[in-house]
Amino acid sequence: MTETQVLLEMRHITKEFPGVRALDDVTMTVRRGDIHAICGENGAGKSTLMKVLSGVYPHGTYSGEIVLEGEEMRFTGINSSQDRGVVIIHQELALIPELSITENIFLGTEVMRGGLIDWEAARHRAIDLLARVGLDLDPNTPVKTLGVGQQQLVEIAKALSKDVKILILDEPTSALNEDDSAHLLDLMRGLKARGITQIMISHKLNEIAAVSDAVTVIRDGHTVETYDVVAGQVDEDRIIRAMVGRSIENRYPIRDPHIGDVLFTVRDWNVEHPSIPGRLVVDDANFEVRRGEVVGFAGLMGAGRTELARSLFGRSYGTWLSGQMELDGKRVVAPTVAKAIRQGIAYVTEDRKSLGLNLIDTIKSTIVSANLDAIVRRGLLDPRQETAVAERYRTDLRIKAPTVDIGVATLSGGNQQKVVLAKWMYPQPKVLILDEPTRGIDVGAKYEIYKLIHQLADEGKGVIVISSELPELLGICDRIYTICEGRITGELAASDADQETLMRRMTTTSTTASATHGA
Amino acid sequence: MKTIKQIFGGNLQQYTMVLALALLAIIFNVVSDGRMLTSSNIQNLISGNAYVLILAIGMVMVIVIGQIDLSVGSVAGFVGMVVAITCTNYGWPWWLGLLTGLATGALIGAWHGFWLAKIGIPGFITTLAGMMIFRGLVIWISKSISVPVPDQFQVLGAGYLPEWGPAWTGMNNSTLLLGILAGGWFVASQLRHRSHALARGVESPLWVALVRIALILAVVGYVTWLFGSGRPGTSFPIPGLILVALVVIYHVITQRTRFGRHIYAVGGNKAAAALSGVNTARTYFLVMLNMSFLAAVAGILFVGRATAAGPSDGTMWELDAIAAVFIGGAAVSGGIGTVVGSMVGGLVMAVLNSGLMLMGVGADQTQVIKGLVLLAAVAFDVYNKQQGRPSILGHLMRSFGRDATSTKAADREPQESVEVPAATGPVVDAADTMPETVEAARRES
Amino acid sequence: MKFRTASVLVTALAASLALTACGGGREGTTDDGASQMASGSAAAAEGFAPDATIGVALPWLGTQNWKEAEVMFTEQLTEAGFSPLVQAADNKVPQQQQQIEAMIEQGAKAIVVGPVDGTQLGSVLDKAADAGVAVIGYDRLIENTDAVDAIVQFGSVRTGELQGQSLLDGLEASGEGPYNIELFGGGPADPNAPNFFTGAMSVLQPKIDDGTLVVVSGQTDFTQVATQDWDNSKAQARMDSLLSGFYADKQIDGVLSPNDGIARAILTSSEQAGQDLPIVTGLDAENESIVSIAAGEQYSTVAKPTQDLVAKTVELIQALQKGEDLPAADETADNGVKEVDVYALSPVVVTLDNAAEVFADDPDRLALLEG
């Protein structure tokens, strides 16, 4: 590559946190006009590298140099990097929900006239920017009313408002459904066509294959390798090998299922939206789970998967209208979460950080938190029993932590998820509902979670897995239900199903589509 | 250093606030020519602050669930007045007045709990209203006139344990007995702890246990002597005994019961707690009910000490209790804080108050100093947690506004690197120091 | 956590040393507190060392009279050879209880107590009695305990009578009746406030009954007219609403005000409402009100010369020191437990006419009158 092609060089970047070297002599080169993917396991140092680049960690807090267009940069903060056209969009969106799209886009760079904000001009510019990202929305709309996908686009519009040279996207599709993801990738290609260089952090190999021109793999704070992606082709195994430092022959464990009789049955289940009367989020659901069976629920985000699961779990979502549950042949009524747990139902949420964990808690008290009765001795909690239980799960589930006394917030996503799983295994449920159990965790940890799911099924439990990743469902489930607009639209044996069939049933209801979109 | 670590159980940081308290007492003792650590001063310190410390017990639970109770002073004043009026004006027997007072407190707590838990009015507003309502009621029912209480209450609020047995002990034998009981219990729990450690195969040298026991006995012995060797007729004060009993009960409730766990769960993440089967509304309700109940206890002890209930009793007590809780390590955003920590926080304030008075510093300057100490204690706590102590930082910062990007930035990467061996040390140390303190207190107790 | 320890200690010490450096007050207390405590309650009978520590516990320093008391006690006790220990309690009962305990601890031989609430010091003063410390109540009655040796005060009912009389005099001097008046009371939590009001009403009620005085709003109960916490702004708000509610078409002629701060609030409110300034009484002879009286705005105030009260108290302490009997009391008062000797001083009404005379010995206030 010639000098003119090179837009950005990061040379010998080393960044240390107390006790941890997060980046160790990382070097990376980005060409003008490329979409450059960075991949690596969680904790490998990708986000840290991008925070160094975008000035979140200012010059002086790391060693090494950043060269942009041949000139060494010494960013003092986000503002100084933005002035040079480096803009980062964080994984967690940084929009203010109560403000309108316009207000959000120009937050910090308000359009001023005579010392006051010129809202009229701002609105006109907002409309232009929204058009560039393919959003046809009133710029006065409050951001809180937008979906996650639309909010992501507003973030990009905000970035575009800043005369961007390098746009950094940190796992841009991690919260998006397939449609929104596809749209976003299209938009990235469009931006590239206009000469905006982009750096994308991603786990998703298919996305990397789809849009990127070059890939840099980082592992344990080191650059492992950088290579160009040949148009539309990417050697997934090579990337995975580079990421985890080993080769993964099969991403899904092999298992010989032992499926027994019917364990859990749901009949004529109807649930109304919690704040919009008359809108059904679950519309007449009927399904069953057998002993030792892993049942998948495939559906787009908002199709009603989570809503169904949470309504079964102590009616913790929506307004229950009608329907029955049978567990072990007996009718089960569980109007509260506590009762559901006692009856043998467990639900692992898709939103680990805000619904699954108390982040200031320790591993051990998290693990016992859904089954405190089990560690009560003579009316008091027994701390020794608690530690013993937690230690057992730490060993069994191979949770990477020195002791069970440390805070869950210090764990990686994969280990946090194992702690949550342990929490829900400890009450010995008969049915476990796992909502996106591998979201936001890396390849190696995913494999362990899959094995755990199979192990639970082999113990005779019924396991329900909700996932947006169809290969995952196909890889680990025995049977898959599809769900669309609150209705169950299909039931397939995993061996008979493929991604196309599932996707078709996930996007069409058998009857004419009504206006029921899940919340 | 290693030796010291072994004796104190590896993590010296958990003792720092206690150490600060002890140092403060010693320094004041030197500066005031030995007037700080005298029997009568320490007895006064406990009787004179028992009511704030009792409020702090309830307040730490309220703050852990992420709420605040501004009404405690007014409720304490109101209950004190109810007791005084029923006993003095209506001529009820003292015990009936006492029970009426406690019941009134619980009822007021249910009132606050109802608005918070069932209707969903934030605790700040519910109890701000309560603060006005009950202050108004005190003045209303008392017609602004102080009402004396029967002498039995003076025993509760300022009384001493009886004198009995041989005189050769040179101190109050009730206090001596309490000291022996406490010492024996500490020693027993040390031995039990050691035998459990050995059973688990943890190395636990005998000399460490012996040094610990010697230290504990020395401290307990000194405290016993301090309280027991005062003017004849004095002892460990009765309000102090009530306080100790409540601390033990509430320490057990918060650390060793399901309800206690629910409090921390609701305060740490309400949504996650609800999805773990915790009845969050019930938890809110009970914590508020309990707070006003304890405010009633505090109010009754206070009127006992004051010998009369006054129309302005309890003014600003809520702020003293809240300060104690925060100095004791609780987090504004909820989920963090312990009863024992709050007691230490309250005692730091009490020792400061007492020491400054002995030095002849006026109330005005004392206020300034107390304010600075509150700020310093909490500021350095926050600062400390920022120094490569990511786990709680993000949580704390969340309550201060939307500066999420930069703090989370500092958070995420190092958090995920538990695998890196070098990281384990600091990460473990940082793991929420307050539960550690409790752990220590429990071990010790 | 290490930082926290350090911070607590450093802040506490730095702040306390810095503040005490200018506060002083502890020097010269050479008595050993513990040994004194055991010496029994003979202090009053046998006298005590001429340089003994004398404690003075004041309720707060938020008004001029208490601040003056603090200064005068320090000066005059020092002059008399004692080691004064003067502290104020920020108007909080528990704070005052602890301060008195600390004074006993420091070996005070006599403690002068200006109580925040005279009924709530029982068990603390019992301790003082046990330690042989003489207790003199200052300015307010101390109730519910026999551990009080004497009270020095201005009669609060008497003060109220003077206020009422002064209002009447002012009105009569201003022209023919009937007069439209309004009544204000002090803080309902202060036991003096109802006494002031009772005293004033003993003079005013007959005139209200015979129609000379008309309380236009009809608010004549103490609970109706009380001013929460003696808060001037609350008084002003009440006056504002009285004027807009009842005096849209009337002139207000006089207002009974329980103290100077409230008097000024009433005057401000009347002025803003476009009323001619009414006859307003006051209490405490605060500087601002002296200026106001000199300017012909506030009609009168009642001076309770702190000087007299302090002088009388110091006189009693000196008698105790020598082991003499106290001089004969002016009266006794039932404090609920016993009849306490009361040395009652008479307050003085100050108007424009006699101000120069009253403050003849007070150069500061005299300067205000002339300025």
Coordinates of C-alpha atoms in Angstrom, one line a residue, chain C residues 59-311:
Chain C
P59 CA -29.3 27.8 73.4
W60 CA -27.9 29.4 70.3
L61 CA -26.2 32.5 68.9
G62 CA -28.8 33.2 66.3
T63 CA -30.1 36.5 67.9
Q64 CA -28.3 39.5 69.1
N65 CA -29.1 39.0 72.8
W66 CA -27.6 35.5 72.9
K67 CA -24.5 36.6 71.1
E68 CA -24.2 39.5 73.6
A69 CA -24.6 37.0 76.5
E70 CA -21.9 34.9 75.1
V71 CA -19.5 37.8 74.9
M72 CA -20.4 39.3 78.3
F73 CA -20.3 36.0 80.2
T74 CA -16.8 35.3 78.8
E75 CA -15.6 38.8 79.7
Q76 CA -17.2 39.1 83.1
L77 CA -16.4 35.6 84.4
T78 CA -12.8 36.1 83.3
E79 CA -12.7 39.5 85.1
A80 CA -14.1 37.8 88.2
G81 CA -11.2 35.4 88.0
F82 CA -13.1 32.3 86.8
S83 CA -12.3 30.1 83.8
P84 CA -15.4 30.5 81.6
L85 CA -16.5 27.8 79.3
V86 CA -19.3 29.3 77.1
Q87 CA -21.0 27.1 74.5
A88 CA -24.1 27.5 72.4
A89 CA -26.3 24.6 71.2
D90 CA -27.7 25.6 67.8
N91 CA -31.2 25.4 69.3
K92 CA -31.0 21.6 69.6
V93 CA -31.9 19.9 72.8
P94 CA -29.6 16.9 72.4
Q95 CA -26.7 19.1 71.5
Q96 CA -27.3 21.1 74.7
Q97 CA -27.6 18.0 76.8
Q98 CA -24.2 16.8 75.5
Q99 CA -22.6 20.2 76.1
I100 CA -23.7 20.3 79.7
E101 CA -22.4 16.8 80.2
A102 CA -19.1 17.8 78.7
M103 CA -19.0 20.8 81.1
I104 CA -19.5 18.5 84.0
E105 CA -16.8 16.3 82.6
Q106 CA -14.4 19.3 82.5
G107 CA -14.9 19.9 86.2
A108 CA -17.2 23.0 86.0
K109 CA -18.2 24.1 89.5
A110 CA -21.3 26.0 88.4
I111 CA -23.2 25.8 85.2
V112 CA -25.4 28.6 83.8
V113 CA -28.0 27.1 81.6
G114 CA -30.0 29.1 79.1
P115 CA -32.2 26.1 78.0
V116 CA -33.3 25.4 74.5
D117 CA -36.3 23.7 76.2
G118 CA -36.4 24.1 79.9
T119 CA -38.3 20.8 80.5
Q120 CA -35.9 18.5 78.7
L121 CA -32.7 18.7 80.7
G122 CA -33.8 16.6 83.7
S123 CA -31.5 13.6 83.6
V124 CA -28.5 15.7 82.5
L125 CA -28.9 18.2 85.4
D126 CA -29.4 15.3 87.8
K127 CA -25.9 14.3 86.8
A128 CA -24.7 17.8 87.5
A129 CA -26.3 17.7 90.9
D130 CA -24.7 14.3 91.6
A131 CA -21.3 15.8 90.6
G132 CA -21.9 18.7 93.0
V133 CA -22.3 21.3 90.3
A134 CA -24.5 24.3 91.0
V135 CA -27.0 25.0 88.2
I136 CA -28.4 28.5 87.5
G137 CA -31.1 28.9 85.0
Y138 CA -30.6 31.8 82.7
D139 CA -33.4 33.7 81.0
R140 CA -35.8 30.8 81.0
L141 CA -37.3 28.6 83.6
I142 CA -35.9 25.1 84.0
E143 CA -38.6 22.6 84.7
N144 CA -39.1 18.9 85.8
T145 CA -36.0 18.7 87.9
D146 CA -34.9 19.6 91.4
A147 CA -31.3 20.0 90.3
V148 CA -31.6 23.7 89.8
D149 CA -30.4 26.2 92.3
A150 CA -31.7 29.5 91.0
I151 CA -33.2 31.2 88.0
V152 CA -32.3 34.6 86.7
Q153 CA -34.7 35.9 84.1
F154 CA -36.9 38.7 82.9
G155 CA -40.4 37.7 83.5
S156 CA -41.8 36.6 80.2
V157 CA -45.5 37.3 81.1
R158 CA -44.3 40.7 82.3
T159 CA -42.6 41.2 79.0
G160 CA -45.8 40.4 77.2
E161 CA -47.7 42.9 79.4
L162 CA -45.2 45.6 78.5
Q163 CA -45.6 44.8 74.8
G164 CA -49.4 45.0 75.1
Q165 CA -49.3 48.2 77.1
S166 CA -46.8 49.8 74.7
L167 CA -49.1 49.0 71.7
L168 CA -52.0 50.5 73.5
D169 CA -50.0 53.6 74.4
G170 CA -48.8 54.0 70.9
L171 CA -52.3 53.7 69.5
E172 CA -53.8 56.2 71.9
A173 CA -51.0 58.7 71.1
S174 CA -51.7 58.3 67.4
G175 CA -55.3 59.4 67.5
E176 CA -58.9 58.4 68.3
G177 CA -60.1 54.8 68.4
P178 CA -61.4 52.4 67.6
Y179 CA -58.2 51.0 66.2
N180 CA -57.7 48.1 63.7
I181 CA -55.1 45.8 65.0
E182 CA -53.6 42.4 64.3
L183 CA -51.8 40.0 66.6
F184 CA -48.6 38.0 66.1
G185 CA -47.2 35.3 68.3
G186 CA -43.7 33.7 68.5
G187 CA -42.6 30.2 67.7
P188 CA -45.0 27.6 69.0
A189 CA -42.1 25.4 70.1
D190 CA -40.7 28.0 72.4
P191 CA -42.3 27.9 75.8
N192 CA -41.8 31.7 76.2
A193 CA -43.9 32.5 73.2
P194 CA -47.3 31.6 74.7
N195 CA -46.3 33.6 77.9
F196 CA -45.5 36.7 75.9
F197 CA -48.8 36.4 74.2
T198 CA -50.7 35.7 77.4
G199 CA -49.1 38.8 79.0
A200 CA -50.0 41.0 76.1
M201 CA -53.5 39.7 75.9
S202 CA -54.1 40.4 79.6
V203 CA -53.7 44.1 78.6
L204 CA -55.4 44.0 75.2
Q205 CA -58.3 41.6 75.8
P206 CA -60.3 44.1 77.8
K207 CA -59.9 46.7 75.2
I208 CA -60.9 44.3 72.5
D209 CA -64.0 43.4 74.5
D210 CA -65.0 47.0 74.9
G211 CA -64.5 47.7 71.2
T212 CA -61.6 50.1 71.5
L213 CA -59.5 47.5 69.6
V214 CA -60.8 45.6 66.6
V215 CA -58.9 42.5 65.4
V216 CA -60.2 42.7 61.9
S217 CA -59.1 39.2 60.9
G218 CA -60.7 37.8 64.1
Q219 CA -57.5 35.7 64.7
T220 CA -56.9 36.0 68.4
D221 CA -55.9 32.5 69.5
F222 CA -52.2 31.9 70.0
T223 CA -52.3 28.9 67.7
Q224 CA -53.7 31.1 65.0
V225 CA -51.2 33.9 65.3
A226 CA -48.1 31.9 66.2
T227 CA -45.1 32.2 63.9
Q228 CA -43.4 28.8 63.2
D229 CA -39.8 28.8 64.4
W230 CA -39.9 32.6 65.0
D231 CA -39.3 32.7 61.3
N232 CA -39.5 36.3 60.0
S233 CA -40.3 35.3 56.5
K234 CA -43.3 33.3 57.7
A235 CA -44.5 36.3 59.7
Q236 CA -44.1 38.4 56.6
A237 CA -46.1 36.0 54.5
R238 CA -48.9 36.0 57.1
M239 CA -49.0 39.7 57.2
D240 CA -49.1 39.9 53.4
S241 CA -52.1 37.7 53.3
L242 CA -53.8 39.5 56.2
L243 CA -53.4 42.8 54.5
S244 CA -54.6 41.6 51.1
G245 CA -57.5 39.6 52.7
F246 CA -58.8 42.0 55.3
Y247 CA -57.4 45.5 54.7
A248 CA -58.1 46.1 51.1
D249 CA -60.3 49.1 52.1
K250 CA -59.1 49.6 55.7
Q251 CA -56.2 51.2 57.4
I252 CA -54.3 49.0 59.9
D253 CA -53.4 51.0 63.0
G254 CA -51.4 48.6 65.1
V255 CA -49.8 45.2 65.3
L256 CA -48.6 43.3 68.3
S257 CA -45.3 41.8 67.4
P258 CA -43.5 39.3 69.7
N259 CA -40.0 40.4 68.7
D260 CA -38.0 42.8 66.6
G261 CA -37.4 40.5 63.6
I262 CA -41.1 39.9 63.2
A263 CA -41.8 43.6 63.8
R264 CA -39.6 44.6 60.9
A265 CA -41.2 41.9 58.7
I266 CA -44.6 43.4 59.5
L267 CA -43.4 46.9 58.7
T268 CA -41.9 45.8 55.4
S269 CA -45.2 44.0 54.5
S270 CA -47.3 47.0 55.4
E271 CA -45.1 49.3 53.4
Q272 CA -45.3 47.1 50.4
A273 CA -49.1 46.9 50.7
G274 CA -49.2 50.7 50.6
Q275 CA -50.4 51.1 54.1
D276 CA -49.4 53.9 56.5
L277 CA -47.0 52.3 58.9
P278 CA -48.9 50.9 61.9
I279 CA -47.8 51.1 65.5
V280 CA -45.7 47.9 66.0
T281 CA -44.1 46.6 69.2
G282 CA -41.0 44.4 69.5
L283 CA -38.6 42.7 71.8
D284 CA -34.8 42.4 72.3
A285 CA -33.8 46.0 71.2
E286 CA -31.9 44.6 68.2
N287 CA -29.7 47.1 66.4
E288 CA -31.8 47.2 63.2
S289 CA -34.9 48.0 65.3
I290 CA -33.1 50.7 67.2
V291 CA -32.4 52.3 63.8
S292 CA -36.0 51.7 62.8
I293 CA -37.3 53.3 66.0
A294 CA -34.9 56.2 65.5
A295 CA -36.3 56.7 62.0
G296 CA -39.9 56.7 63.4
E297 CA -40.9 53.4 61.8
Q298 CA -41.1 50.8 64.5
Y299 CA -43.0 52.2 67.5
S300 CA -41.4 50.4 70.4
T301 CA -39.3 47.5 71.5
V302 CA -38.8 45.9 74.9
A303 CA -35.2 45.8 76.0
K304 CA -34.1 43.0 78.2
P305 CA -30.7 44.4 78.9
T306 CA -28.4 41.3 78.6
Q307 CA -25.9 43.3 80.7
D308 CA -28.3 43.2 83.8
L309 CA -29.0 39.6 83.4
V310 CA -25.4 38.6 83.1
A311 CA -24.3 40.8 86.0

